[in-house]
Amino acid sequence: MTTDSLLARLRAADGPLSGSALAGSLGVTRAAVHKRIEKLRASGHRISGTNRVGYRWSGSSVRLDASTLKGPLARDVVHRRVLGSTQDAAKALAVRGAAEGTLVIANRQTAGRGRLGRRWSSPAGGLWFSLVLRPAVRPDRVPALPLVAALSWVEVLRARGVPAGVKWPNDVWADGKKIAGILTEMSAETDRVQWVVLGAGVNVNNRPPWSLPGGRSVPAGSVAQWTGRVVLEELMGDWLARFSRSYAQFLRGGFSPFRAAFERWSVLQGERVSFEGPSGPSEGRVIGVDRDGQLRLISGRGKTTCGAGEVSLIRPWKGPGGLRSLP
Ligand code: BTN
């Protein structure tokens, strides 16, 4: 039984559900039900009643219980109710020598930042966090790291039934809507990385912003649109577990081991796109990603790669997981 399945039962019920009824239907003991109820209450769910008279869910204050986050990439968790930007807070800690696995997480941000200097809307109910990493790799390997992080989100979300795909370089989309984005900043010498701060913003239980700011407006979605309300720390814990494994693999073997999975879940794979070519704006068909995580394309001038910038689909498309149209 996960806390999510217990929560789903409580939310769907018309009246109180007794501890023994819940225990019977979920195949666990009443004590286990009681323990999970306490956990849900601690994370902000309003649940009245007891095992005997029955439990009734009446809402949630969408708090985040960061004390449950564990593992090598949650070595030191800094949780605040409100921050300007977790990215700025984590960078300040990294500059002062914070260890790998320092995780800064906020219920909401007042000055969230996206890629290319864009604003990032971060109300309560979403996951907004930044992670300090100190990867022992050459600085030119780091641009592939956010692709691995985005892929980990896609895998975690697909396991929960969200038809997620990755949009190169590091966005997560589902059904034609952007649901998550990654921002990576680094300090390095010529041949040595000092720190990387990997920030992620995931629309989860929050109402998604009408559109995300950008050159063209981008439709936004939230995980809960597919799953119903999610326990934030469980989702975060799933990603930490998955990304910890992928990060270890990335340190050993670079991006190569992730190419096939990235291409499998890429919403751009095989599609015609416009992109920033070596000599200005260009058009081509996406044929994959290379071992450094650069986008591989074929255009009128032959094969080429794209390492940075915006890539846009030329025509609406229906891809894996039912993605319909992408800017
Ligand atoms: C994007 O442009 O798609 C990347 C968005 C990254 C937003 C996250 S939210 C947590 C962290 N703090 C910030 O200010 N930005 C990142």
mmCIF file of C-alpha atoms and ligand atoms in Angstrom:
data_model
loop_
_atom_site.group_PDB
_atom_site.id
_atom_site.type_symbol
_atom_site.label_atom_id
_atom_site.label_comp_id
_atom_site.label_asym_id
_atom_site.label_seq_id
_atom_site.Cartn_x
_atom_site.Cartn_y
_atom_site.Cartn_z
ATOM 1 C CA MET A 1 0.000 0.000 0.000
ATOM 2 C CA THR A 2 1.316 3.427 -0.843
ATOM 3 C CA THR A 3 0.159 6.543 0.913
ATOM 4 C CA ASP A 4 -1.219 7.614 -2.466
ATOM 5 C CA SER A 5 -3.536 4.585 -2.742
ATOM 6 C CA LEU A 6 -4.855 5.160 0.797
ATOM 7 C CA LEU A 7 -5.400 8.821 0.001
ATOM 8 C CA ALA A 8 -7.204 7.918 -3.225
ATOM 9 C CA ARG A 9 -9.645 5.683 -1.239
ATOM 10 C CA LEU A 10 -10.331 8.378 1.315
ATOM 11 C CA ARG A 11 -10.865 11.048 -1.313
ATOM 12 C CA ALA A 12 -13.238 8.873 -3.324
ATOM 13 C CA ALA A 13 -15.366 7.854 -0.292
ATOM 14 C CA ASP A 14 -18.790 9.423 0.339
ATOM 15 C CA GLY A 15 -18.592 8.869 4.100
ATOM 16 C CA PRO A 16 -16.131 7.758 6.802
ATOM 17 C CA LEU A 17 -14.098 4.594 6.136
ATOM 18 C CA SER A 18 -13.187 2.474 9.175
ATOM 19 C CA GLY A 19 -9.620 1.355 9.794
ATOM 20 C CA SER A 20 -10.605 -2.283 9.367
ATOM 21 C CA ALA A 21 -12.443 -1.639 6.075
ATOM 22 C CA LEU A 22 -9.399 0.226 4.720
ATOM 23 C CA ALA A 23 -7.029 -2.435 6.030
ATOM 24 C CA GLY A 24 -9.113 -5.189 4.386
ATOM 25 C CA SER A 25 -9.382 -3.500 0.998
ATOM 26 C CA LEU A 26 -5.707 -2.510 0.895
ATOM 27 C CA GLY A 27 -4.401 -5.830 2.255
ATOM 28 C CA VAL A 28 -2.553 -4.393 5.260
ATOM 29 C CA THR A 29 -2.992 -4.212 9.049
ATOM 30 C CA ARG A 30 -5.034 -1.552 10.838
ATOM 31 C CA ALA A 31 -1.813 -0.369 12.471
ATOM 32 C CA ALA A 32 -0.316 0.230 9.001
ATOM 33 C CA VAL A 33 -3.397 2.207 7.997
ATOM 34 C CA HIS A 34 -3.124 4.287 11.173
ATOM 35 C CA LYS A 35 0.564 4.985 10.491
ATOM 36 C CA ARG A 36 -0.165 6.163 6.933
ATOM 37 C CA ILE A 37 -3.053 8.326 8.145
ATOM 38 C CA GLU A 38 -0.680 10.043 10.574
ATOM 39 C CA LYS A 39 1.793 10.580 7.729
ATOM 40 C CA LEU A 40 -0.903 12.132 5.547
ATOM 41 C CA ARG A 41 -1.990 14.393 8.420
ATOM 42 C CA ALA A 42 1.622 15.448 8.980
ATOM 43 C CA SER A 43 1.948 16.417 5.319
ATOM 44 C CA GLY A 44 -1.080 18.706 5.515
ATOM 45 C CA HIS A 45 -4.109 16.519 4.748
ATOM 46 C CA ARG A 46 -7.114 17.180 6.965
ATOM 47 C CA ILE A 47 -8.401 13.730 8.009
ATOM 48 C CA SER A 48 -10.884 13.461 10.859
ATOM 49 C CA GLY A 49 -11.786 10.316 12.819
ATOM 50 C CA THR A 50 -10.090 7.228 14.215
ATOM 51 C CA ASN A 51 -9.605 3.592 13.252
ATOM 52 C CA ARG A 52 -12.877 2.698 15.043
ATOM 53 C CA VAL A 53 -15.288 5.458 13.968
ATOM 54 C CA GLY A 54 -13.753 5.742 10.518
ATOM 55 C CA TYR A 55 -11.589 8.275 8.697
ATOM 56 C CA ARG A 56 -12.841 11.094 6.549
ATOM 57 C CA TRP A 57 -10.686 13.273 4.276
ATOM 58 C CA SER A 58 -11.791 16.904 4.084
ATOM 59 C CA GLY A 59 -9.010 18.666 2.215
ATOM 60 C CA SER A 60 -5.350 19.492 2.240
ATOM 61 C CA SER A 61 -3.181 22.471 2.983
ATOM 62 C CA VAL A 62 -0.645 21.134 0.443
ATOM 63 C CA ARG A 63 2.316 21.090 2.785
ATOM 64 C CA LEU A 64 5.479 19.275 2.011
ATOM 65 C CA ASP A 65 7.048 16.910 4.526
ATOM 66 C CA ALA A 66 10.707 17.072 3.505
ATOM 67 C CA SER A 67 11.872 15.091 6.546
ATOM 68 C CA THR A 68 11.167 11.824 4.695
ATOM 69 C CA LEU A 69 13.592 12.585 1.845
ATOM 70 C CA LYS A 70 16.644 10.355 2.058
ATOM 71 C CA GLY A 71 19.596 9.083 0.039
ATOM 72 C CA PRO A 72 22.937 10.319 -1.265
ATOM 73 C CA LEU A 73 21.320 13.206 -3.138
ATOM 74 C CA ALA A 74 19.292 14.331 -0.118
ATOM 75 C CA ARG A 75 22.191 14.374 2.320
ATOM 76 C CA ASP A 76 21.321 17.816 3.642
ATOM 77 C CA VAL A 77 17.770 19.006 3.009
ATOM 78 C CA VAL A 78 17.016 22.706 3.390
ATOM 79 C CA HIS A 79 13.240 23.159 3.321
ATOM 80 C CA ARG A 80 11.608 26.591 3.447
ATOM 81 C CA ARG A 81 7.986 27.600 3.156
ATOM 82 C CA VAL A 82 8.832 30.529 0.853
ATOM 83 C CA LEU A 83 12.015 31.426 -0.997
ATOM 84 C CA GLY A 84 12.777 33.885 -3.771
ATOM 85 C CA SER A 85 14.428 31.119 -5.783
ATOM 86 C CA THR A 86 15.740 27.748 -4.578
ATOM 87 C CA GLN A 87 18.312 28.117 -7.348
ATOM 88 C CA ASP A 88 19.770 31.275 -5.840
ATOM 89 C CA ALA A 89 19.718 29.771 -2.342
ATOM 90 C CA ALA A 90 21.447 26.563 -3.499
ATOM 91 C CA LYS A 91 24.058 28.514 -5.485
ATOM 92 C CA ALA A 92 24.892 30.593 -2.405
ATOM 93 C CA LEU A 93 25.336 27.368 -0.409
ATOM 94 C CA ALA A 94 27.462 25.794 -3.173
ATOM 95 C CA VAL A 95 29.750 28.838 -3.268
ATOM 96 C CA ARG A 96 30.206 28.473 0.508
ATOM 97 C CA GLY A 97 31.246 24.824 0.040
ATOM 98 C CA ALA A 98 27.970 22.901 0.527
ATOM 99 C CA ALA A 99 28.415 19.187 -0.140
ATOM 100 C CA GLU A 100 26.978 17.208 -3.033
ATOM 101 C CA GLY A 101 23.451 16.204 -2.067
ATOM 102 C CA THR A 102 22.518 19.545 -0.527
ATOM 103 C CA LEU A 103 18.890 19.893 -1.571
ATOM 104 C CA VAL A 104 17.017 23.189 -1.295
ATOM 105 C CA ILE A 105 13.263 22.889 -1.590
ATOM 106 C CA ALA A 106 10.493 25.435 -1.124
ATOM 107 C CA ASN A 107 6.706 25.233 -0.954
ATOM 108 C CA ARG A 108 6.603 28.282 -3.177
ATOM 109 C CA GLN A 109 8.976 30.737 -4.823
ATOM 110 C CA THR A 110 8.455 34.430 -5.304
ATOM 111 C CA ALA A 111 11.181 34.914 -7.945
ATOM 112 C CA GLY A 112 11.463 31.517 -9.684
ATOM 113 C CA ARG A 113 13.723 31.581 -12.738
ATOM 114 C CA GLY A 114 13.573 29.524 -15.923
ATOM 115 C CA ARG A 115 16.028 29.025 -18.788
ATOM 116 C CA LEU A 116 17.044 31.983 -20.941
ATOM 117 C CA GLY A 117 16.282 34.400 -18.102
ATOM 118 C CA ARG A 118 12.556 33.660 -18.137
ATOM 119 C CA ARG A 119 10.262 33.929 -15.151
ATOM 120 C CA TRP A 120 9.008 30.659 -13.617
ATOM 121 C CA SER A 121 5.645 30.648 -11.861
ATOM 122 C CA SER A 122 5.980 28.663 -8.606
ATOM 123 C CA PRO A 123 2.835 28.676 -6.428
ATOM 124 C CA ALA A 124 2.244 26.242 -3.525
ATOM 125 C CA GLY A 125 1.390 22.726 -4.683
ATOM 126 C CA GLY A 126 4.263 22.281 -7.140
ATOM 127 C CA LEU A 127 7.749 20.902 -6.611
ATOM 128 C CA TRP A 128 10.418 23.582 -6.714
ATOM 129 C CA PHE A 129 13.892 22.459 -5.769
ATOM 130 C CA SER A 130 17.594 22.847 -6.520
ATOM 131 C CA LEU A 131 20.246 20.231 -5.922
ATOM 132 C CA VAL A 132 23.973 20.844 -5.381
ATOM 133 C CA LEU A 133 26.127 18.361 -7.324
ATOM 134 C CA ARG A 134 29.897 18.062 -7.564
ATOM 135 C CA PRO A 135 30.354 15.698 -10.509
ATOM 136 C CA ALA A 136 33.880 14.448 -11.163
ATOM 137 C CA VAL A 137 33.591 14.926 -14.934
ATOM 138 C CA ARG A 138 35.003 17.363 -17.468
ATOM 139 C CA PRO A 139 33.008 20.620 -17.649
ATOM 140 C CA ASP A 140 32.052 19.904 -21.287
ATOM 141 C CA ARG A 141 30.176 16.773 -20.095
ATOM 142 C CA VAL A 142 27.835 18.760 -17.828
ATOM 143 C CA PRO A 143 25.354 20.007 -20.491
ATOM 144 C CA ALA A 144 24.090 16.410 -20.829
ATOM 145 C CA LEU A 145 23.277 16.160 -17.115
ATOM 146 C CA PRO A 146 19.941 18.034 -17.257
ATOM 147 C CA LEU A 147 18.866 15.686 -20.075
ATOM 148 C CA VAL A 148 19.431 12.774 -17.691
ATOM 149 C CA ALA A 149 17.464 14.601 -14.982
ATOM 150 C CA ALA A 150 14.559 15.266 -17.363
ATOM 151 C CA LEU A 151 14.600 11.631 -18.497
ATOM 152 C CA SER A 152 14.382 10.545 -14.845
ATOM 153 C CA TRP A 153 11.267 12.716 -14.469
ATOM 154 C CA VAL A 154 9.732 11.151 -17.574
ATOM 155 C CA GLU A 155 10.367 7.639 -16.207
ATOM 156 C CA VAL A 156 8.960 8.489 -12.769
ATOM 157 C CA LEU A 157 5.875 10.157 -14.222
ATOM 158 C CA ARG A 158 5.199 7.392 -16.757
ATOM 159 C CA ALA A 159 5.325 4.862 -13.882
ATOM 160 C CA ARG A 160 2.462 6.872 -12.347
ATOM 161 C CA GLY A 161 0.443 6.837 -15.553
ATOM 162 C CA VAL A 162 1.312 10.297 -16.886
ATOM 163 C CA PRO A 163 1.924 10.136 -20.684
ATOM 164 C CA ALA A 164 5.139 12.107 -20.293
ATOM 165 C CA GLY A 165 7.825 12.680 -22.899
ATOM 166 C CA VAL A 166 11.042 14.636 -22.976
ATOM 167 C CA LYS A 167 11.398 17.662 -25.230
ATOM 168 C CA TRP A 168 15.058 18.316 -25.978
ATOM 169 C CA PRO A 169 16.976 19.536 -24.186
ATOM 170 C CA ASN A 170 15.361 19.198 -20.772
ATOM 171 C CA ASP A 171 11.628 19.865 -20.692
ATOM 172 C CA VAL A 172 8.977 17.365 -19.701
ATOM 173 C CA TRP A 173 5.744 17.452 -21.663
ATOM 174 C CA ALA A 174 2.524 15.468 -21.591
ATOM 175 C CA ASP A 175 -0.398 15.681 -23.972
ATOM 176 C CA GLY A 176 0.938 18.825 -25.637
ATOM 177 C CA LYS A 177 1.604 20.666 -22.353
ATOM 178 C CA LYS A 178 4.818 21.462 -20.536
ATOM 179 C CA ILE A 179 4.700 20.106 -16.992
ATOM 180 C CA ALA A 180 8.319 20.422 -15.861
ATOM 181 C CA GLY A 181 11.550 22.210 -16.698
ATOM 182 C CA ILE A 182 15.143 21.970 -15.561
ATOM 183 C CA LEU A 183 17.666 24.754 -15.082
ATOM 184 C CA THR A 184 21.343 23.918 -14.613
ATOM 185 C CA GLU A 185 24.055 26.338 -13.573
ATOM 186 C CA MET A 186 27.704 25.531 -13.011
ATOM 187 C CA SER A 187 31.004 26.894 -11.781
ATOM 188 C CA ALA A 188 34.092 25.301 -13.296
ATOM 189 C CA GLU A 189 37.748 25.683 -14.075
ATOM 190 C CA THR A 190 39.040 24.639 -17.516
ATOM 191 C CA ASP A 191 39.189 20.961 -16.652
ATOM 192 C CA ARG A 192 37.361 20.637 -13.319
ATOM 193 C CA VAL A 193 33.787 21.232 -12.212
ATOM 194 C CA GLN A 194 33.477 23.005 -8.864
ATOM 195 C CA TRP A 195 29.729 22.740 -8.518
ATOM 196 C CA VAL A 196 26.569 22.252 -10.505
ATOM 197 C CA VAL A 197 23.195 23.424 -9.231
ATOM 198 C CA LEU A 198 20.440 21.471 -10.913
ATOM 199 C CA GLY A 199 17.038 23.091 -10.384
ATOM 200 C CA ALA A 200 13.728 21.553 -11.340
ATOM 201 C CA GLY A 201 10.242 22.962 -11.396
ATOM 202 C CA VAL A 202 7.359 20.501 -11.678
ATOM 203 C CA ASN A 203 3.716 21.536 -11.792
ATOM 204 C CA VAL A 204 2.116 18.896 -9.571
ATOM 205 C CA ASN A 205 -0.955 19.812 -7.485
ATOM 206 C CA ASN A 206 -0.933 23.487 -8.404
ATOM 207 C CA ARG A 207 -3.197 24.944 -11.025
ATOM 208 C CA PRO A 208 -0.839 25.226 -13.999
ATOM 209 C CA PRO A 209 -0.113 28.736 -15.166
ATOM 210 C CA TRP A 210 -2.223 29.620 -18.212
ATOM 211 C CA SER A 211 0.925 29.557 -20.280
ATOM 212 C CA LEU A 212 4.631 29.587 -19.574
ATOM 213 C CA PRO A 213 6.532 32.675 -20.647
ATOM 214 C CA GLY A 214 8.763 32.278 -23.657
ATOM 215 C CA GLY A 215 9.313 33.478 -27.181
ATOM 216 C CA ARG A 216 5.940 31.949 -27.972
ATOM 217 C CA SER A 217 3.498 31.179 -25.189
ATOM 218 C CA VAL A 218 3.772 27.563 -24.073
ATOM 219 C CA PRO A 219 0.707 25.685 -22.758
ATOM 220 C CA ALA A 220 1.298 24.349 -19.255
ATOM 221 C CA GLY A 221 -0.091 21.289 -17.470
ATOM 222 C CA SER A 222 0.112 19.725 -13.992
ATOM 223 C CA VAL A 223 0.803 16.130 -12.958
ATOM 224 C CA ALA A 224 -2.432 16.005 -10.918
ATOM 225 C CA GLN A 225 -4.438 16.423 -14.139
ATOM 226 C CA TRP A 226 -3.593 12.770 -14.858
ATOM 227 C CA THR A 227 -3.103 11.304 -11.384
ATOM 228 C CA GLY A 228 -5.273 13.262 -8.971
ATOM 229 C CA ARG A 229 -3.609 14.936 -6.009
ATOM 230 C CA VAL A 230 -0.105 13.650 -5.338
ATOM 231 C CA VAL A 231 1.834 13.448 -2.047
ATOM 232 C CA LEU A 232 4.710 15.755 -2.978
ATOM 233 C CA GLU A 233 7.398 14.093 -0.892
ATOM 234 C CA GLU A 234 6.576 10.685 -2.377
ATOM 235 C CA LEU A 235 6.958 12.029 -5.910
ATOM 236 C CA MET A 236 10.172 13.806 -4.953
ATOM 237 C CA GLY A 237 11.430 10.612 -3.271
ATOM 238 C CA ASP A 238 10.701 8.616 -6.450
ATOM 239 C CA TRP A 239 12.726 11.054 -8.529
ATOM 240 C CA LEU A 240 15.607 11.161 -6.061
ATOM 241 C CA ALA A 241 15.827 7.371 -6.073
ATOM 242 C CA ARG A 242 15.729 7.166 -9.874
ATOM 243 C CA PHE A 243 18.050 10.098 -10.506
ATOM 244 C CA SER A 244 20.605 8.885 -7.907
ATOM 245 C CA ARG A 245 21.025 5.696 -9.937
ATOM 246 C CA SER A 246 21.166 7.549 -13.247
ATOM 247 C CA TYR A 247 23.621 10.108 -11.878
ATOM 248 C CA ALA A 248 25.983 7.324 -10.741
ATOM 249 C CA GLN A 249 25.717 5.780 -14.207
ATOM 250 C CA PHE A 250 26.338 9.169 -15.851
ATOM 251 C CA LEU A 251 29.517 9.630 -13.785
ATOM 252 C CA ARG A 252 30.738 6.218 -14.953
ATOM 253 C CA GLY A 253 29.698 6.253 -18.596
ATOM 254 C CA GLY A 254 28.578 9.738 -19.627
ATOM 255 C CA PHE A 255 25.389 10.261 -21.627
ATOM 256 C CA SER A 256 25.834 7.277 -23.991
ATOM 257 C CA PRO A 257 23.904 4.772 -21.794
ATOM 258 C CA PHE A 258 20.881 7.143 -21.848
ATOM 259 C CA ARG A 259 20.703 7.781 -25.597
ATOM 260 C CA ALA A 260 18.271 4.997 -26.433
ATOM 261 C CA ALA A 261 15.833 5.842 -23.623
ATOM 262 C CA PHE A 262 16.040 9.542 -24.430
ATOM 263 C CA GLU A 263 15.217 8.898 -28.089
ATOM 264 C CA ARG A 264 12.425 6.510 -27.116
ATOM 265 C CA TRP A 265 10.641 9.139 -25.046
ATOM 266 C CA SER A 266 11.647 12.164 -27.119
ATOM 267 C CA VAL A 267 8.628 14.062 -28.383
ATOM 268 C CA LEU A 268 10.785 15.422 -31.217
ATOM 269 C CA GLN A 269 12.091 12.099 -32.532
ATOM 270 C CA GLY A 270 11.526 11.878 -36.309
ATOM 271 C CA GLU A 271 9.788 15.254 -36.394
ATOM 272 C CA ARG A 272 10.406 18.298 -38.554
ATOM 273 C CA VAL A 273 11.600 21.203 -36.430
ATOM 274 C CA SER A 274 13.032 24.665 -36.674
ATOM 275 C CA PHE A 275 16.274 25.202 -34.791
ATOM 276 C CA GLU A 276 19.253 27.499 -34.465
ATOM 277 C CA GLY A 277 21.811 26.149 -36.957
ATOM 278 C CA PRO A 278 25.511 27.044 -37.251
ATOM 279 C CA SER A 279 24.636 29.824 -39.700
ATOM 280 C CA GLY A 280 21.330 31.013 -38.260
ATOM 281 C CA PRO A 281 17.715 29.753 -38.114
ATOM 282 C CA SER A 282 17.268 26.465 -39.942
ATOM 283 C CA GLU A 283 14.823 23.598 -40.463
ATOM 284 C CA GLY A 284 15.383 19.868 -40.379
ATOM 285 C CA ARG A 285 14.191 16.463 -39.204
ATOM 286 C CA VAL A 286 15.289 15.146 -35.803
ATOM 287 C CA ILE A 287 17.146 11.835 -36.054
ATOM 288 C CA GLY A 288 18.236 11.473 -32.446
ATOM 289 C CA VAL A 289 20.751 12.637 -29.864
ATOM 290 C CA ASP A 290 24.506 12.049 -29.903
ATOM 291 C CA ARG A 291 26.744 10.720 -27.130
ATOM 292 C CA ASP A 292 27.098 14.243 -25.689
ATOM 293 C CA GLY A 293 23.348 14.856 -25.647
ATOM 294 C CA GLN A 294 23.355 17.178 -28.653
ATOM 295 C CA LEU A 295 20.335 17.000 -30.945
ATOM 296 C CA ARG A 296 21.058 15.244 -34.275
ATOM 297 C CA LEU A 297 19.206 16.527 -37.320
ATOM 298 C CA ILE A 298 19.150 16.083 -41.046
ATOM 299 C CA SER A 299 18.503 19.172 -43.131
ATOM 300 C CA GLY A 300 18.898 20.227 -46.784
ATOM 301 C CA ARG A 301 22.617 20.583 -46.114
ATOM 302 C CA GLY A 302 23.047 17.080 -44.669
ATOM 303 C CA LYS A 303 23.494 15.905 -41.101
ATOM 304 C CA THR A 304 24.106 18.438 -38.367
ATOM 305 C CA THR A 305 23.885 18.808 -34.593
ATOM 306 C CA CYS A 306 22.339 21.426 -32.366
ATOM 307 C CA GLY A 307 23.810 21.971 -28.899
ATOM 308 C CA ALA A 308 21.758 24.849 -27.544
ATOM 309 C CA GLY A 309 18.784 27.101 -28.126
ATOM 310 C CA GLU A 310 15.119 26.662 -28.833
ATOM 311 C CA VAL A 311 13.778 23.860 -31.005
ATOM 312 C CA SER A 312 10.182 24.037 -32.222
ATOM 313 C CA LEU A 313 7.975 21.541 -34.024
ATOM 314 C CA ILE A 314 6.880 22.783 -37.403
ATOM 315 C CA ARG A 315 3.595 20.856 -37.485
ATOM 316 C CA PRO A 316 1.343 19.600 -34.666
ATOM 317 C CA TRP A 317 2.102 16.007 -33.965
ATOM 318 C CA LYS A 318 0.695 13.056 -32.054
ATOM 319 C CA GLY A 319 3.533 11.143 -30.429
ATOM 320 C CA PRO A 320 4.259 8.691 -27.600
ATOM 321 C CA GLY A 321 1.872 9.287 -24.766
ATOM 322 C CA GLY A 322 -0.519 11.250 -26.965
ATOM 323 C CA LEU A 323 1.381 14.501 -27.289
ATOM 324 C CA ARG A 324 -0.631 16.662 -29.603
ATOM 325 C CA SER A 325 1.150 19.877 -30.426
ATOM 326 C CA LEU A 326 4.253 21.617 -29.313
ATOM 327 C CA PRO A 327 5.398 25.134 -29.944
HETATM 328 C C1 BTN B 1 12.760 26.036 -17.624
HETATM 329 O O1 BTN B 1 12.920 27.166 -18.115
HETATM 330 O O2 BTN B 1 12.069 25.202 -18.187
HETATM 331 C C2 BTN B 1 13.447 25.670 -16.327
HETATM 332 C C3 BTN B 1 12.618 26.004 -15.128
HETATM 333 C C4 BTN B 1 13.320 25.704 -13.816
HETATM 334 C C5 BTN B 1 12.521 26.174 -12.620
HETATM 335 C C6 BTN B 1 13.121 25.693 -11.330
HETATM 336 S S1 BTN B 1 11.992 25.813 -9.972
HETATM 337 C C7 BTN B 1 13.255 25.442 -8.855
HETATM 338 C C8 BTN B 1 14.478 26.175 -9.324
HETATM 339 N N1 BTN B 1 14.466 27.535 -8.808
HETATM 340 C C9 BTN B 1 14.367 28.437 -9.775
HETATM 341 O O3 BTN B 1 14.333 29.669 -9.602
HETATM 342 N N2 BTN B 1 14.297 27.820 -10.957
HETATM 343 C C10 BTN B 1 14.372 26.388 -10.841
#
